[in-house]
Short mmCIF file of C-alpha atoms in Angstrom, two decimals:
data_model
loop_
_atom_site.label_atom_id
_atom_site.label_comp_id
_atom_site.label_asym_id
_atom_site.label_seq_id
_atom_site.Cartn_x
_atom_site.Cartn_y
_atom_site.Cartn_z
CA ALA S 187 119.59 115.88 78.90
CA GLN S 188 118.35 112.76 80.05
CA SER S 189 116.03 111.32 82.01
CA VAL S 190 113.69 108.22 83.00
CA ALA S 191 110.36 107.74 83.70
CA GLN S 192 109.18 104.88 85.66
CA PRO S 193 104.76 105.08 85.02
CA GLU S 194 103.79 102.91 87.96
CA ASP S 195 103.53 103.84 92.12
CA GLN S 196 103.46 100.23 92.72
CA VAL S 197 102.72 97.11 91.05
CA ASN S 198 101.11 94.15 93.09
CA VAL S 199 101.86 90.45 91.74
CA ALA S 200 100.99 87.61 93.19
CA GLU S 201 103.61 84.91 94.18
CA GLY S 202 104.68 82.20 91.24
CA ASN S 203 103.07 84.90 88.49
CA PRO S 204 105.12 86.44 86.01
CA LEU S 205 106.01 90.72 86.92
CA THR S 206 106.55 93.68 84.95
CA VAL S 207 107.74 96.80 86.03
CA LYS S 208 108.01 99.34 83.03
CA CYS S 209 110.75 102.01 82.72
CA THR S 210 110.90 104.45 79.13
CA TYR S 211 113.43 106.56 79.18
CA SER S 212 115.02 110.04 76.51
CA VAL S 213 118.55 110.84 75.74
CA SER S 214 119.96 111.87 73.42
CA GLY S 215 122.25 110.09 72.12
CA ASN S 216 122.44 106.12 73.27
CA PRO S 217 121.38 105.21 76.59
CA TYR S 218 122.95 102.80 79.13
CA LEU S 219 120.13 100.93 81.16
CA PHE S 220 120.21 99.85 84.66
CA TRP S 221 117.87 98.69 86.88
CA TYR S 222 118.56 98.54 90.90
CA VAL S 223 116.28 97.68 93.88
CA GLN S 224 116.70 99.25 97.44
CA TYR S 225 114.91 97.18 100.62
CA PRO S 226 114.23 99.27 103.23
CA ASN S 227 116.78 101.57 104.82
CA ARG S 228 119.53 100.22 102.94
CA GLY S 229 121.60 101.44 100.00
CA LEU S 230 120.93 100.43 95.53
CA GLN S 231 121.44 96.59 94.60
CA PHE S 232 122.66 96.70 91.75
CA LEU S 233 120.05 93.78 89.16
CA LEU S 234 121.43 94.00 85.18
CA LYS S 235 122.64 96.91 82.67
CA TYR S 236 122.25 97.19 79.18
CA ILE S 237 124.35 98.82 77.33
CA THR S 238 124.79 97.17 73.42
CA GLY S 239 124.60 93.70 72.55
CA ASP S 240 121.03 91.32 72.90
CA ASN S 241 118.24 93.55 73.75
CA LEU S 242 117.09 91.11 76.31
CA VAL S 243 119.54 91.05 78.94
CA LYS S 244 119.45 88.77 82.15
CA GLY S 245 120.46 89.92 85.60
CA SER S 246 120.42 88.90 89.31
CA TYR S 247 117.81 86.99 90.90
CA GLY S 248 116.08 85.76 88.32
CA PHE S 249 115.28 89.54 86.24
CA GLU S 250 116.09 89.97 82.82
CA ALA S 251 115.13 93.52 81.05
CA GLU S 252 114.43 93.81 77.35
CA PHE S 253 115.45 97.11 76.04
CA ASN S 254 113.45 98.01 73.28
CA LYS S 255 114.66 101.36 71.13
CA SER S 256 111.43 101.96 68.81
CA GLN S 257 109.92 102.51 72.20
CA THR S 258 113.04 103.77 74.16
CA SER S 259 111.70 101.23 77.09
CA PHE S 260 113.78 99.00 79.12
CA HIS S 261 111.28 96.85 81.19
CA LEU S 262 112.44 94.60 84.03
CA LYS S 263 110.88 91.20 84.21
CA LYS S 264 110.64 87.96 86.13
CA PRO S 265 108.74 84.88 85.12
CA SER S 266 107.68 84.07 88.53
CA ALA S 267 107.52 86.45 92.12
CA LEU S 268 109.01 85.81 95.24
CA VAL S 269 107.31 87.42 98.07
CA SER S 270 111.29 88.51 98.80
CA ASP S 271 111.54 90.41 95.64
CA SER S 272 108.84 92.76 97.13
CA ALA S 273 111.13 96.19 97.82
CA LEU S 274 111.52 99.12 95.91
CA TYR S 275 112.84 99.38 92.04
CA PHE S 276 114.84 102.00 90.05
CA CYS S 277 115.40 102.50 86.53
CA ALA S 278 118.14 104.29 85.82
CA VAL S 279 119.97 105.75 82.26
CA ARG S 280 122.88 107.66 81.07
CA ASP S 281 123.18 108.72 77.88
CA MET S 282 126.23 106.93 76.33
CA ARG S 283 128.15 110.16 74.74
CA ALA S 284 127.86 111.60 78.53
CA GLY S 285 130.05 109.53 79.93
CA ARG S 286 131.40 111.20 82.81
CA ARG S 287 127.97 112.65 83.89
CA ALA S 288 125.90 110.43 86.71
CA LEU S 289 123.82 108.48 86.52
CA THR S 290 119.84 109.67 86.13
CA PHE S 291 116.49 107.48 87.76
CA GLY S 292 113.85 107.90 87.58
CA SER S 293 111.60 108.07 90.35
CA GLY S 294 110.80 104.71 91.30
CA THR S 295 108.05 101.18 91.47
CA ARG S 296 107.48 99.93 94.15
CA LEU S 297 106.75 96.07 94.18
CA GLN S 298 104.40 94.16 96.48
CA VAL S 299 104.39 90.85 95.77
CA GLN S 300 102.17 88.56 97.57
CA PRO S 301 101.79 85.07 99.27
CA GLY B 126 132.50 93.73 92.31
CA ALA B 127 134.01 97.21 93.73
CA VAL B 128 132.80 98.11 97.16
CA VAL B 129 132.00 101.58 97.89
CA SER B 130 131.70 101.89 101.90
CA GLN B 131 129.94 104.94 103.49
CA HIS B 132 130.19 106.18 107.42
CA PRO B 133 128.35 106.44 109.33
CA SER B 134 124.92 104.62 108.32
CA TRP B 135 123.01 106.75 111.17
CA VAL B 136 123.54 109.64 112.63
CA ILE B 137 120.88 111.79 114.67
CA CYS B 138 122.51 115.48 115.40
CA LYS B 139 120.65 118.94 117.09
CA SER B 140 119.60 121.63 114.92
CA GLY B 141 122.45 124.12 114.25
CA THR B 142 125.02 121.15 114.28
CA SER B 143 127.27 120.01 111.69
CA VAL B 144 127.68 116.52 110.53
CA LYS B 145 130.73 114.81 108.24
CA ILE B 146 129.95 111.76 106.36
CA GLU B 147 132.22 109.74 104.62
CA CYS B 148 132.45 108.42 101.54
CA ARG B 149 135.34 105.31 100.33
CA SER B 150 135.72 103.30 97.42
CA LEU B 151 137.62 100.27 99.16
CA ASP B 152 139.30 98.82 95.71
CA PHE B 153 139.85 100.74 93.46
CA GLN B 154 140.74 104.61 92.82
CA ALA B 155 137.56 106.96 91.98
CA THR B 156 138.70 110.05 90.78
CA THR B 157 135.26 111.32 90.29
CA MET B 158 132.43 110.42 92.92
CA PHE B 159 128.73 111.46 93.05
CA TRP B 160 126.14 111.90 96.04
CA TYR B 161 122.70 112.07 96.45
CA ARG B 162 120.14 112.53 98.37
CA GLN B 163 116.98 110.67 98.84
CA PHE B 164 113.65 111.67 100.93
CA PRO B 165 111.54 109.32 102.10
CA LYS B 166 109.32 107.04 99.52
CA GLN B 167 111.03 109.27 96.59
CA SER B 168 113.87 108.92 94.34
CA LEU B 169 117.42 109.73 94.42
CA MET B 170 118.60 113.44 93.38
CA LEU B 171 121.75 114.08 92.54
CA MET B 172 123.19 117.15 94.99
CA ALA B 173 127.06 117.27 93.47
CA THR B 174 130.00 115.37 91.63
CA SER B 175 132.80 115.51 93.33
CA ASN B 176 136.22 115.59 91.84
CA GLU B 177 139.67 114.70 93.06
CA GLY B 178 141.97 117.40 93.87
CA SER B 179 139.34 120.03 92.45
CA LYS B 180 136.21 121.76 93.65
CA ALA B 181 133.32 120.22 93.54
CA THR B 182 130.22 120.65 90.96
CA TYR B 183 126.76 121.14 92.30
CA GLU B 184 123.21 120.35 90.75
CA GLN B 185 121.12 123.34 90.36
CA GLY B 186 119.58 124.31 93.87
CA VAL B 187 121.89 122.65 95.93
CA GLU B 188 123.46 124.92 98.44
CA LYS B 189 127.10 124.79 98.35
CA ASP B 190 127.94 126.37 101.09
CA LYS B 191 125.24 124.05 103.34
CA PHE B 192 127.18 120.73 101.58
CA LEU B 193 130.48 121.34 101.76
CA ILE B 194 132.18 118.38 99.62
CA ASN B 195 136.31 117.26 99.93
CA HIS B 196 136.79 114.80 97.76
CA ALA B 197 140.56 114.98 99.38
CA SER B 198 142.08 111.32 97.79
CA LEU B 199 141.14 109.33 94.91
CA THR B 200 139.61 106.49 98.14
CA LEU B 201 137.91 109.74 99.86
CA SER B 202 135.27 112.00 99.98
CA THR B 203 133.64 113.58 102.47
CA LEU B 204 129.68 115.35 102.38
CA THR B 205 129.47 117.85 105.75
CA VAL B 206 126.20 119.21 106.26
CA THR B 207 126.53 122.67 108.09
CA SER B 208 124.38 123.67 110.53
CA ALA B 209 122.01 121.20 109.92
CA HIS B 210 118.21 121.50 109.93
CA PRO B 211 115.24 119.19 110.38
CA GLU B 212 114.44 119.72 106.77
CA ASP B 213 118.07 118.05 105.88
CA SER B 214 116.75 114.49 107.37
CA SER B 215 117.39 112.19 104.16
CA PHE B 216 119.15 109.40 103.05
CA TYR B 217 121.97 110.52 101.72
CA ILE B 218 123.92 107.92 99.09
CA CYS B 219 126.88 108.78 97.26
CA SER B 220 128.63 106.93 93.97
CA ALA B 221 132.23 106.15 93.13
CA ARG B 222 132.63 105.80 89.74
CA ASP B 223 135.63 103.19 87.92
CA TYR B 224 136.29 103.00 84.67
CA ILE B 225 135.99 99.46 83.28
CA GLY B 226 136.14 98.60 79.87
CA GLU B 227 135.41 101.00 77.17
CA SER B 228 132.86 102.74 79.76
CA TYR B 229 132.38 104.42 83.35
CA GLU B 230 130.50 102.18 86.12
CA GLN B 231 129.09 103.70 88.71
CA TYR B 232 128.95 101.52 93.06
CA PHE B 233 127.00 103.28 95.19
CA GLY B 234 127.59 102.85 98.87
CA PRO B 235 124.62 101.74 101.18
CA GLY B 236 124.13 105.56 102.24
CA THR B 237 123.50 107.18 105.76
CA ARG B 238 120.03 108.49 106.71
CA LEU B 239 120.79 111.82 108.77
CA THR B 240 118.27 112.80 111.18
CA VAL B 241 118.60 116.28 112.39
CA THR B 242 116.03 116.73 115.45
#
């Protein structure tokens, strides 16, 4: 089985401050991990993914995420938040051994960046 | 990158009628497509896996007779909501899978908002 937890329904941060959106996962084998962003009434936009290699993954729009195997976490980060980053963020996972399986999504975290 | 389209982007229908949503992979062939459903302020829940040339695989709790899936070609999957009811109102998102390098990648469509009155 594969699952994802996003413990925060909402994260508030002031513009210019660093932001972190938390994600923990559970898989039987090694994970493929993803972050997506969703704006109102829109589909998902891919931000970044981790498959293997460097634990720090850099993605679109200045976002990055750090894979921590011991803590089974994949937190999304950005050094300096923008108001335009305000959106709904989803973490997703797929067990590497279950390549045919669909991605499983977390519950989502709403990021609110205040000017 | 790979592009997935959905049509229509939004639809309003009356209770009791059926609605068809199309999902197309525009620049790649997808033997497998996935259909997700998203309620307001909630996550994406996988409804079914659509396989080209064979029957779809439905997740537990999803009524196969209500949500008909047809994967007629390598670039097209359709979801038909039959005898729609207001509780079927939701945002439906499809995803097409492509094999890149040594792994499968999922590409998502822009979604279809269904409102049943």
